[in-house]
Short mmCIF file of C-alpha atoms and ligand atoms in Angstrom, two decimals:
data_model
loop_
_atom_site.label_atom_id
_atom_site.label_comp_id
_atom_site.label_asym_id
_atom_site.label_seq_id
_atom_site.Cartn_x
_atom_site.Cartn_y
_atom_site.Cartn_z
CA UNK A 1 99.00 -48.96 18.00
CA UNK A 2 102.17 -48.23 15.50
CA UNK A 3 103.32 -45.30 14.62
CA UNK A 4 105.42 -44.79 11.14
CA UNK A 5 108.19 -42.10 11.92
CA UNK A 6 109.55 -40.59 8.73
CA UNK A 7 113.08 -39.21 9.25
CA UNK A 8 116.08 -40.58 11.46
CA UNK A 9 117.77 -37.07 12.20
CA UNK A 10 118.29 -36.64 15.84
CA UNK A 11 114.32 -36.27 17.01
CA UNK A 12 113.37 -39.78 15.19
CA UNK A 13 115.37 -42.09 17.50
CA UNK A 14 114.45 -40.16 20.31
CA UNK A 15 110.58 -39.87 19.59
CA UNK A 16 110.60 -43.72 18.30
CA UNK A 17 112.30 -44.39 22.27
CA UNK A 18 109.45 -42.20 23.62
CA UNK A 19 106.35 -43.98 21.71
CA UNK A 20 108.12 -47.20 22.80
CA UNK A 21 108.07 -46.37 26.50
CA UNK A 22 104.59 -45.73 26.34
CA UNK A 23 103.89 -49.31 24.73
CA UNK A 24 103.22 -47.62 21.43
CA UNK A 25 104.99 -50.14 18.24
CA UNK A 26 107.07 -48.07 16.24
CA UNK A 27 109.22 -48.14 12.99
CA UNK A 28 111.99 -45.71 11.28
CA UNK A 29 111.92 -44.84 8.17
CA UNK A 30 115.02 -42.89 6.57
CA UNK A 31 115.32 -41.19 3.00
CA UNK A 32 119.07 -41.72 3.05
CA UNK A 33 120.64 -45.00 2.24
CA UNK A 34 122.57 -44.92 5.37
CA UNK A 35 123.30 -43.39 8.56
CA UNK A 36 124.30 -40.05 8.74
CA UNK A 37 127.43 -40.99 10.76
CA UNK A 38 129.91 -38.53 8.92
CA UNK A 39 127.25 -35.51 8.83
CA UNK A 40 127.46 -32.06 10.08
CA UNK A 41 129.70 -30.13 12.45
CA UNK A 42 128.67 -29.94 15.30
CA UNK A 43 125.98 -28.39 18.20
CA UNK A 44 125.10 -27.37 21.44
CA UNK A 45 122.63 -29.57 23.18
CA UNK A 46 121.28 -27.50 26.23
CA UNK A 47 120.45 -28.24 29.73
CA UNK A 48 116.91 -28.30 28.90
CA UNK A 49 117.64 -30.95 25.87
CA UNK A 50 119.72 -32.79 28.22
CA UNK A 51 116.65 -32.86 30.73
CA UNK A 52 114.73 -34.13 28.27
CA UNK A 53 116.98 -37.34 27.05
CA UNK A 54 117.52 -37.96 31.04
CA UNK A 55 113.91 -39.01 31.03
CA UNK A 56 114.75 -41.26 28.62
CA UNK A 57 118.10 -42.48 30.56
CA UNK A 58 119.55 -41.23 27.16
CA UNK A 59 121.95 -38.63 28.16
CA UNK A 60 125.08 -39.87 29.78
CA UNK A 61 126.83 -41.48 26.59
CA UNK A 62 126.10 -38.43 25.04
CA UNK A 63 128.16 -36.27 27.45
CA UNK A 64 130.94 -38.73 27.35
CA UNK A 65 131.91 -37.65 23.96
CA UNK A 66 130.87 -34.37 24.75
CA UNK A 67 132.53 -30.66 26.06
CA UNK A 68 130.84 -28.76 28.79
CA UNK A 69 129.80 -25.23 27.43
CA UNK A 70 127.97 -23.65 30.58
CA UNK A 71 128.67 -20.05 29.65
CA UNK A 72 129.04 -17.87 26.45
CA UNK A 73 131.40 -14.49 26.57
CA UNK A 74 130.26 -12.08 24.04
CA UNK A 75 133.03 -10.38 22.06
CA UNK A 76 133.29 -7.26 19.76
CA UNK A 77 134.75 -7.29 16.27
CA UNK A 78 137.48 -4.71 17.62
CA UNK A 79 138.52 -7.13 20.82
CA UNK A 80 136.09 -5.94 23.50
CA UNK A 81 134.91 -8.18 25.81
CA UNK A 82 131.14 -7.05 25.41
CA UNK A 83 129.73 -9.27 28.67
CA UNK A 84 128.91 -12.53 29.63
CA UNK A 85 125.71 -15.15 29.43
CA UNK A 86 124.99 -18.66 31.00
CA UNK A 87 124.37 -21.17 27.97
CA UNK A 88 121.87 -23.09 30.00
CA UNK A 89 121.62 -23.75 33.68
CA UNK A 90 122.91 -26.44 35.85
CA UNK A 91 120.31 -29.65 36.30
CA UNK A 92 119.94 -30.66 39.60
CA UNK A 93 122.34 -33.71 39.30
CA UNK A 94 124.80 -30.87 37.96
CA UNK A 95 124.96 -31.72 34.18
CA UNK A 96 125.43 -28.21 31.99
CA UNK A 97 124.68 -27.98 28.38
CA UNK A 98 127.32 -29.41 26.14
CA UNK A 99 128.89 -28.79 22.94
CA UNK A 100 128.82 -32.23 20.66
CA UNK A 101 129.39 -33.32 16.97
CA UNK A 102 126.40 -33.54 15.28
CA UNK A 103 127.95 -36.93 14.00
CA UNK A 104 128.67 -38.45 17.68
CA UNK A 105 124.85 -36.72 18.48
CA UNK A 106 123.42 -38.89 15.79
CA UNK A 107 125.13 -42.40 16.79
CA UNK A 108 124.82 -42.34 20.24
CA UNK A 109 121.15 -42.02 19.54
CA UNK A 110 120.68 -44.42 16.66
CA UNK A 111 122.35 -46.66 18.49
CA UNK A 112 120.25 -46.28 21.65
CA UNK A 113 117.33 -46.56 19.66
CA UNK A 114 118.66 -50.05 18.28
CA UNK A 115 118.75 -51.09 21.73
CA UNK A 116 115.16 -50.75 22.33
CA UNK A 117 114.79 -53.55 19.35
CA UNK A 118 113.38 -50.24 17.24
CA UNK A 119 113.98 -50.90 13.19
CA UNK A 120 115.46 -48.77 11.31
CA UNK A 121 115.01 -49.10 7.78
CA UNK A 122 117.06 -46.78 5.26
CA UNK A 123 116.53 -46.07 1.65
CA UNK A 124 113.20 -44.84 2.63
CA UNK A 125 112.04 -41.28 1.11
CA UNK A 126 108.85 -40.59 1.47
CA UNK A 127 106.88 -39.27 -1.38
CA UNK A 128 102.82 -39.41 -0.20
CA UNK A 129 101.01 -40.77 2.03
CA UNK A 130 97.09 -41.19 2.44
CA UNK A 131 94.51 -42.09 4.99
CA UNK A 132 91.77 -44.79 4.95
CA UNK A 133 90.17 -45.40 7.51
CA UNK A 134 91.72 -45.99 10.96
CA UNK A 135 95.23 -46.33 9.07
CA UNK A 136 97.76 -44.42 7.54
CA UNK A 137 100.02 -45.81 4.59
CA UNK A 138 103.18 -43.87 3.85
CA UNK A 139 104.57 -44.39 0.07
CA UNK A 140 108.15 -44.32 -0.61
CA UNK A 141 110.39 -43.46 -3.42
CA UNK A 142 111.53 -46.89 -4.18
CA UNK A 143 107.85 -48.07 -4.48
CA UNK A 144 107.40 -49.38 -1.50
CA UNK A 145 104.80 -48.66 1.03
CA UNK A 146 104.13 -48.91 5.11
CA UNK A 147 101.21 -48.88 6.91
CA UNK A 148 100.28 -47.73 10.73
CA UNK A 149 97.71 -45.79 12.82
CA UNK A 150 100.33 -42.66 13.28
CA UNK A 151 102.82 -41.32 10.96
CA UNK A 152 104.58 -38.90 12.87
CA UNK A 153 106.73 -36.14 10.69
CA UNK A 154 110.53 -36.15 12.20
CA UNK A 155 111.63 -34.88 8.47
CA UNK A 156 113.48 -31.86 9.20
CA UNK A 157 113.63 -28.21 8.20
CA UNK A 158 112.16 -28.95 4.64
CA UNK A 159 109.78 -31.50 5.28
CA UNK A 160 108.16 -33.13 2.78
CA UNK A 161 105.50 -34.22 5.21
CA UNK A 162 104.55 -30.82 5.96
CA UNK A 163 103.96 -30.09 2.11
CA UNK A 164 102.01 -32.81 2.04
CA UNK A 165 99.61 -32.11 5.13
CA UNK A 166 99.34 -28.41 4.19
CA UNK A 167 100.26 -27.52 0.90
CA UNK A 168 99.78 -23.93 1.77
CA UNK A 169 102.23 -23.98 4.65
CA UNK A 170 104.88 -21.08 4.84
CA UNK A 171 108.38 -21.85 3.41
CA UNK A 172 111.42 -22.09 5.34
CA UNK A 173 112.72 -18.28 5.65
CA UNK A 174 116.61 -18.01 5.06
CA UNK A 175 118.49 -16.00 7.39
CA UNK A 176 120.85 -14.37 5.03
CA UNK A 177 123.81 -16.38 6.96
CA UNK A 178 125.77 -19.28 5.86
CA UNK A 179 126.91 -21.53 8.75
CA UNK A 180 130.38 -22.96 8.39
CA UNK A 181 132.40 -24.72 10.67
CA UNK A 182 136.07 -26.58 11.35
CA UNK A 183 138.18 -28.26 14.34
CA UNK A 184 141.87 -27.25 15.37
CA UNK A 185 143.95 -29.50 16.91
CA UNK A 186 146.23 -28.67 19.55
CA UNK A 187 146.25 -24.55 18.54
CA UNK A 188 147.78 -23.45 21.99
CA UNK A 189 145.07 -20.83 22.31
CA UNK A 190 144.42 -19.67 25.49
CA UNK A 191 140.69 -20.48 26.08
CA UNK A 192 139.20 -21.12 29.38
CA UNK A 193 137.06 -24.53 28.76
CA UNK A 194 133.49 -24.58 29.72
CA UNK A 195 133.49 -21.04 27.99
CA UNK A 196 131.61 -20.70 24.09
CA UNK A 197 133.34 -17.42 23.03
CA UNK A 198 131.00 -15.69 20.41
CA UNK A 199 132.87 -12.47 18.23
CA UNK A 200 130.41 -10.60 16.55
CA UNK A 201 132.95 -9.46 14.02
CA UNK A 202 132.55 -6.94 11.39
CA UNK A 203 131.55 -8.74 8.69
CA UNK A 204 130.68 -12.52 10.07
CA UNK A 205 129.88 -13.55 13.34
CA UNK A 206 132.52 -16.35 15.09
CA UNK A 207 132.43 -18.57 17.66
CA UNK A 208 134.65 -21.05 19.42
CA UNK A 209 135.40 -23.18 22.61
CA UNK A 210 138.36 -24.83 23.40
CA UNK A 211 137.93 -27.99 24.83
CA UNK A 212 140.40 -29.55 27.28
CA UNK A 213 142.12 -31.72 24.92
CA UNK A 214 143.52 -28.77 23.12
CA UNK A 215 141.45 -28.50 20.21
CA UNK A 216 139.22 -25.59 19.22
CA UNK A 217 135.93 -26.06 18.30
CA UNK A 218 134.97 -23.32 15.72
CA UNK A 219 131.99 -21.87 13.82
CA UNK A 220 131.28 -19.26 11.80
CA UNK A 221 128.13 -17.37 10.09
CA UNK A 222 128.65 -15.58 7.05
CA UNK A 223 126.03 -13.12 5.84
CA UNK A 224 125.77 -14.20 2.07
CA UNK A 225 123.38 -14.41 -1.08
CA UNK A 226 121.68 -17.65 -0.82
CA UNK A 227 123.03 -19.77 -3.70
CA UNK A 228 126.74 -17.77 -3.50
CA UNK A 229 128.63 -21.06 -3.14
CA UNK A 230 132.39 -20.19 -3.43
CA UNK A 231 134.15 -23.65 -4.53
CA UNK A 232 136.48 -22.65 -1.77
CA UNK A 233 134.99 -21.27 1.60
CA UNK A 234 138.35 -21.12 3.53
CA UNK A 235 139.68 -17.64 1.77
CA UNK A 236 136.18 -16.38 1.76
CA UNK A 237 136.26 -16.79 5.57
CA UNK A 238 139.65 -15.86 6.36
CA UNK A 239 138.74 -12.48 3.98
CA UNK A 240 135.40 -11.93 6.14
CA UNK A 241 137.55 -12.16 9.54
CA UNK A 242 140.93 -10.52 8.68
CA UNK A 243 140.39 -7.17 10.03
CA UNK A 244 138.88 -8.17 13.20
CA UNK A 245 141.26 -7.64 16.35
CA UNK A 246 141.43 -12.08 17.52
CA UNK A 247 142.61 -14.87 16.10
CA UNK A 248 139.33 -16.07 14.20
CA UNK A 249 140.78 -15.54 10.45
CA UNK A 250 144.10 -17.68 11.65
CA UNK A 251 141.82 -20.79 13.02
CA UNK A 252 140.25 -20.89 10.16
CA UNK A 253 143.68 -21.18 8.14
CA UNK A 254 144.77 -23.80 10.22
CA UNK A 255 141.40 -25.64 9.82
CA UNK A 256 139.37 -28.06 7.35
CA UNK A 257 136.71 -25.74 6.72
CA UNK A 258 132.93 -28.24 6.65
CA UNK A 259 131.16 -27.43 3.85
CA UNK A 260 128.60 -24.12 4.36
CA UNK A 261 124.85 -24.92 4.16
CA UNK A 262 122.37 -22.11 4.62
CA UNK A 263 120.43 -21.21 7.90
CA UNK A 264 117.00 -21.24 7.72
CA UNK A 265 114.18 -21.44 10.09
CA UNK A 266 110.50 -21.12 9.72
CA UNK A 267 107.57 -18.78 10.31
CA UNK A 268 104.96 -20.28 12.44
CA UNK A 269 102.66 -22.77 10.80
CA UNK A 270 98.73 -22.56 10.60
CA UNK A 271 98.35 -26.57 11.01
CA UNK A 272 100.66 -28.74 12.85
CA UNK A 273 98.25 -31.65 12.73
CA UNK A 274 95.60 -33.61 10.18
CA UNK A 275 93.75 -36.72 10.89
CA UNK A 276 96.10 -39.10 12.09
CA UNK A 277 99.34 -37.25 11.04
CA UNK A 278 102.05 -35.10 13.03
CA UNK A 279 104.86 -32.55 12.51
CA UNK A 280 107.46 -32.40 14.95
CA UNK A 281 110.55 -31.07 15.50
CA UNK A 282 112.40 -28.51 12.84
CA UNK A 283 109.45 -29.73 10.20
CA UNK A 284 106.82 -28.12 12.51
CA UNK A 285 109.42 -25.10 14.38
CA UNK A 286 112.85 -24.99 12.82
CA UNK A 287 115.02 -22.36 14.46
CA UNK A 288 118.00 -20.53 13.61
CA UNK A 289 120.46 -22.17 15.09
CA UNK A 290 121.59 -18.81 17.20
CA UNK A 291 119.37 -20.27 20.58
CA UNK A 292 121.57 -23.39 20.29
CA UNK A 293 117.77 -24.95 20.86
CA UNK A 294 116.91 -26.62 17.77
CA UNK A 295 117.62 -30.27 18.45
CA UNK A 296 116.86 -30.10 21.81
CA UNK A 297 112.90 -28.84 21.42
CA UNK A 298 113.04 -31.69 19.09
CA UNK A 299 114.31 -33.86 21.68
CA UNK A 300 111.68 -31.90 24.13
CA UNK A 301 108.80 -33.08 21.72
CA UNK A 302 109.84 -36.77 22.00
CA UNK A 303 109.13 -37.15 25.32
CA UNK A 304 105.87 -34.62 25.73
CA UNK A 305 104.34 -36.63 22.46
CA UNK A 306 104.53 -39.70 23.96
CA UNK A 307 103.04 -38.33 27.12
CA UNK A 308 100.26 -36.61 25.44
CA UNK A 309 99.49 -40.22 23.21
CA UNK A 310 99.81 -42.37 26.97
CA UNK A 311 97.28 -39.61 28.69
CA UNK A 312 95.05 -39.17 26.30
CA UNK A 313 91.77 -40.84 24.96
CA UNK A 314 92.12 -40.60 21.07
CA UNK A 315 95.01 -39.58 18.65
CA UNK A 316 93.12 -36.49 17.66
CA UNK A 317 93.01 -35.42 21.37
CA UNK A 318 96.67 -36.18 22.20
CA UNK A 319 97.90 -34.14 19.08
CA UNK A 320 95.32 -31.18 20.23
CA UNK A 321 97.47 -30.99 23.76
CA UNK A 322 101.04 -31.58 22.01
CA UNK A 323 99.80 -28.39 19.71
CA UNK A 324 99.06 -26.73 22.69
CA UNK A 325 101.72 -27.50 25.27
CA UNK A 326 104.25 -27.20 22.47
CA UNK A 327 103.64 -24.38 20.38
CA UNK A 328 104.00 -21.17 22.93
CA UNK A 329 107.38 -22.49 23.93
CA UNK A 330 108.47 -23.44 20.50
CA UNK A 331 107.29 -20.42 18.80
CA UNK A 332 109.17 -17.94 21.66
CA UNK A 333 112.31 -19.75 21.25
CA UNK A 334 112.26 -19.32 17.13
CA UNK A 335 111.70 -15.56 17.65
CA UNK A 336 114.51 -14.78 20.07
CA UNK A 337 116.85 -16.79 17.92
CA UNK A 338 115.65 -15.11 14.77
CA UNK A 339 116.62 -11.48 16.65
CA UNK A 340 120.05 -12.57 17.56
CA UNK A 341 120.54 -14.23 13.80
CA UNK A 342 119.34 -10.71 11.88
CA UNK A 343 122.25 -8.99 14.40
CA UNK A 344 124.68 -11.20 12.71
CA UNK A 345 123.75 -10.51 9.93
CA UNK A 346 123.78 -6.96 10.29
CA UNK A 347 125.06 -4.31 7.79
CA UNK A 348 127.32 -1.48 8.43
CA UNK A 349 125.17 0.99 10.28
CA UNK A 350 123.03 -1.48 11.71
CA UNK A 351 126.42 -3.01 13.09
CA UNK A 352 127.23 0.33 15.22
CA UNK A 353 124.11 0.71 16.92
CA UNK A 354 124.06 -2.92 17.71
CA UNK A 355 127.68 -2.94 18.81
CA UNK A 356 126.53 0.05 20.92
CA UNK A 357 123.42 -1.78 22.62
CA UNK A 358 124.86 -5.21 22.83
CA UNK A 359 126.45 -4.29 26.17
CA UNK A 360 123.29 -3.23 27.55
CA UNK A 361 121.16 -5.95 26.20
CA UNK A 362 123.79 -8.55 27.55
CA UNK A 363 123.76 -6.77 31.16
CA UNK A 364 120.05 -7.14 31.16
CA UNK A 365 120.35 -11.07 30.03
CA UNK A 366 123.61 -11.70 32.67
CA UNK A 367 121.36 -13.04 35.11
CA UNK A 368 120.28 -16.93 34.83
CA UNK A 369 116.56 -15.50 35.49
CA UNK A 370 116.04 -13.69 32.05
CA UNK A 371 116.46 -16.50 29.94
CA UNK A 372 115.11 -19.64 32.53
CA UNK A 373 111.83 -19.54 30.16
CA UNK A 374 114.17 -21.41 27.85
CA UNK A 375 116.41 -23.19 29.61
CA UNK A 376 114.25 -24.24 33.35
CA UNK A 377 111.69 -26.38 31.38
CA UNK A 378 111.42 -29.88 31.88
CA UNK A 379 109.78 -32.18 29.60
CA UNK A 380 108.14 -34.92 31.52
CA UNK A 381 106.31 -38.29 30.79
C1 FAD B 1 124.36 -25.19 10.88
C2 FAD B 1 123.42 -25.67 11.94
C3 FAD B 1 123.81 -25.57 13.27
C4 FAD B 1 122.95 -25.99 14.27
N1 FAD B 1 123.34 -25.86 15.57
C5 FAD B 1 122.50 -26.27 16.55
C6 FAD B 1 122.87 -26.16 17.92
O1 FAD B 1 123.94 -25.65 18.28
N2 FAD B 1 122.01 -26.64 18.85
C7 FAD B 1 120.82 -27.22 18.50
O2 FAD B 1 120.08 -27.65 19.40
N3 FAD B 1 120.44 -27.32 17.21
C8 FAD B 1 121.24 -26.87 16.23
N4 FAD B 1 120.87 -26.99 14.93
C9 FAD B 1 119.54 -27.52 14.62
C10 FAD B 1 119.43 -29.03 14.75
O3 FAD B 1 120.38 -29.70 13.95
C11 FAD B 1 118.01 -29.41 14.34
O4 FAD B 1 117.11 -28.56 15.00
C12 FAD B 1 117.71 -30.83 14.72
O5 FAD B 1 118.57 -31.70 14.03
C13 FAD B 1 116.24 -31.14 14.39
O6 FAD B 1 116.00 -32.50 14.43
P1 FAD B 1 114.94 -33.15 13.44
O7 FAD B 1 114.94 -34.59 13.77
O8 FAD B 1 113.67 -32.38 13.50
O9 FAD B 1 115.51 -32.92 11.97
P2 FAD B 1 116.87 -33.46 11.36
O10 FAD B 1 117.87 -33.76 12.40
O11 FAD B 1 117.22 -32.52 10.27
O12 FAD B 1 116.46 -34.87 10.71
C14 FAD B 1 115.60 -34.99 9.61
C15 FAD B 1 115.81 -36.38 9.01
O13 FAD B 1 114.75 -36.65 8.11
C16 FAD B 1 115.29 -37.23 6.92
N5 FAD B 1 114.35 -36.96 5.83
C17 FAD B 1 114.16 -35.78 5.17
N6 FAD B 1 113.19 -35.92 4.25
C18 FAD B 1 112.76 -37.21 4.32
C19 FAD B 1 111.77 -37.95 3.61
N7 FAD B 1 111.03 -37.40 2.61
N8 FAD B 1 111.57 -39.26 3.92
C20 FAD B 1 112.31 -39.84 4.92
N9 FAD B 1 113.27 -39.17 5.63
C21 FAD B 1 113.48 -37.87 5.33
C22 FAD B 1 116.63 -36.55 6.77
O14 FAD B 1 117.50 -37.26 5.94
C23 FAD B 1 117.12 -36.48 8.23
O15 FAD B 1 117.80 -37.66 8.59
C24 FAD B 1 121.69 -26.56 13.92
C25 FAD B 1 121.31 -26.69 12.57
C26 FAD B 1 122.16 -26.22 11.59
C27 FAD B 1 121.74 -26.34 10.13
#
């Protein structure tokens, strides 16, 4: 069997290593010429994402370039220290989740995946694809054309897959944030590493960790009319955090601010599957990224798809239990994210009664048990 996987974001490698270790032939195929080595800031890849690339025997090069972020301290606009949360739990061989570039993500992955002999082939957009028979042919925007028994959708947040396979399937929702982000070298900030220190400030929402090098690792999300591009973020930023009582608006002086893209994530799809083609990852679930989650339940679906293919007696049936096993989890984790997102995006009244409740609602999630349906989940071939 060979399965065509469209996209080579951070769940293609992974799912191409999965169908491999279940004897399934697989191929890559990219829209971008080349590798998306210099892309994005960066992310938090969670013990439960972690748990899933240790199946694999993916995950230790990854936390080599990576900082330990086991536990989040919330923080008012105004300097309070609003409570505390565990990003994640500890695994059993006592890896925590970690905080990574998106860049170093990608490679270490790509690479792994070029390991396992898996091609990669770039240049590759895919524009259509049909079914005949028992195969699938994907068509590409340079002409060309590939043909297997799978395709499986790793296309990302605006998948054109997903048009495809239902052209009736709800849009990606924006937030109303902007995500920006930037590195400072040796700032001399006091900030106790292992800690992600999240400020919901008046007007944006920041967060930083300080890794033990020195350097702060910052981000921030700006509430902001989708298609308000400023051909400078930096004094938009430093305007949005100037009144709040830390030192956000002076990191992100110091910094190189990444260029902002827009948040989005999506509203739960009618049809994840059709004849012999799947969505996975942020083109079936995208999240906001406020869980932190969204590569790793793309990272989770790797390994449970190739499962589901191995134990199962057709494609149709293996895609039936994927649907099934996946969606509760995926669909849960969307929402929560989505509630946190909207409070960062809150206006002015909104903003006191959440500033109000956030200390309760933090209490309640202090202890590890309130959010193990997220993190204590362990994707399993
Ligand atoms: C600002 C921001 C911050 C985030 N922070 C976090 C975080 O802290 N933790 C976390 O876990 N997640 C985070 N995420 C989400 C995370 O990046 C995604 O959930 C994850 O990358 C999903 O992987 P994927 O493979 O499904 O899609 P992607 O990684 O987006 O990969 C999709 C790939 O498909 C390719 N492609 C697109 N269209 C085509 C086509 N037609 N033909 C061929 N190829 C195509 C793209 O070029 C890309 O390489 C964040 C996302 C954003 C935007």
């Amino acid at each position: 069997m060979k399965a065509l996987i469209i996209g080579c974001g951070i769940g293609g490698p992974v799912t191409a290593m999965a169908l491999r270790e279940v004897g399934i032939d697989v191929e890559i195929f990219e829209a971008y010429g080349q590798g998306a080595e210099d892309v994005g800031s960066f992310l938090n890849v969670a013990s439960n994402g972690l748990a899933a690339l240790r199946v694999l025997g993916a995950h230790r090069k990854i936390l080599s370039r990576a900082i330990p972020t086991p536990r989040m301290v919330m923080w008012s606009g105004t300097g309070k220290r609003l409570g505390e949360v565990a990003n994640g739990l500890r695994l059993d061989d006592g890896t925590v989740s970690h905080t990574v570039l998106r860049s170093d993500l990608y490679r270490t992955i790509r690479d792994e995946a070029a390991q396992h002999d898996i091609k990669i082939t770039y240049g590759k957009r895919l524009v259509s694809y049909d079914e005949s028979g028992r195969r699938v042919t994907a068509r590409f925007e340079d002409g060309t054309e590939a043909t297997g028994d799978l395709l499986i959708a790793c296309d990302g947040v605006h998948s054109r897959t997903r048009a495809i396979l239902d052209p009736g399937a709800p849009a990606p929702r924006y937030s109303g944030l902007y995500s920006l982000g930037g590195i400072v070298r040796d700032t001399g900030m006091p900030g106790e590493p292992g800690v992600y220190n999240m400020v919901f400030g008046k007007r944006a929402f920041f967060g930083y960790t300080v890794a033990e090098s020195g350097e702060t690792w910052w981000f921030a999300n700006l509430p902001r009319r989708l298609g308000d591009v400023p051909e400078d973020w930096k004094p938009v930023l430093v305007r949005a955090f100037e009144d709040d009582a830390n030192s956000s608006a002076e990191l992100v002086r110091r910094s190189d601010v990444h260029p902002g893209a827009p948040i989005y994530d999506l509203p739960p799809l009618p049809i994840w599957h059709r004849g012999r083609v799947l969505l996975t990852g942020d083109a079936a679930h995208a999240t906001s990224p406020s869980s932190g989650q969204g590569a790793s339940l793309a990272i989770e679906d790797a390994v449970v798809l190739a499962r589901c293919l191995r134990d199962s007696g057709s494609h149709t049936e293996a895609f039936a239990r994927f649907e099934a096993e996946r969606r509760p989890r995926v669909e849960r984790v969307v929402a929560y994210s989505r509630t946190i997102s909207n409070n960062k995006a809150a206006g002015p009244v909104a903003r006191v009664f959440r500033d109000l409740m956030l200390p309760f609602f933090l209490k309640k999630s202090a202890s590890q048990e309130s959010l193990a349906w997220m993190y204590r989940y362990q994707a399993s071939l």
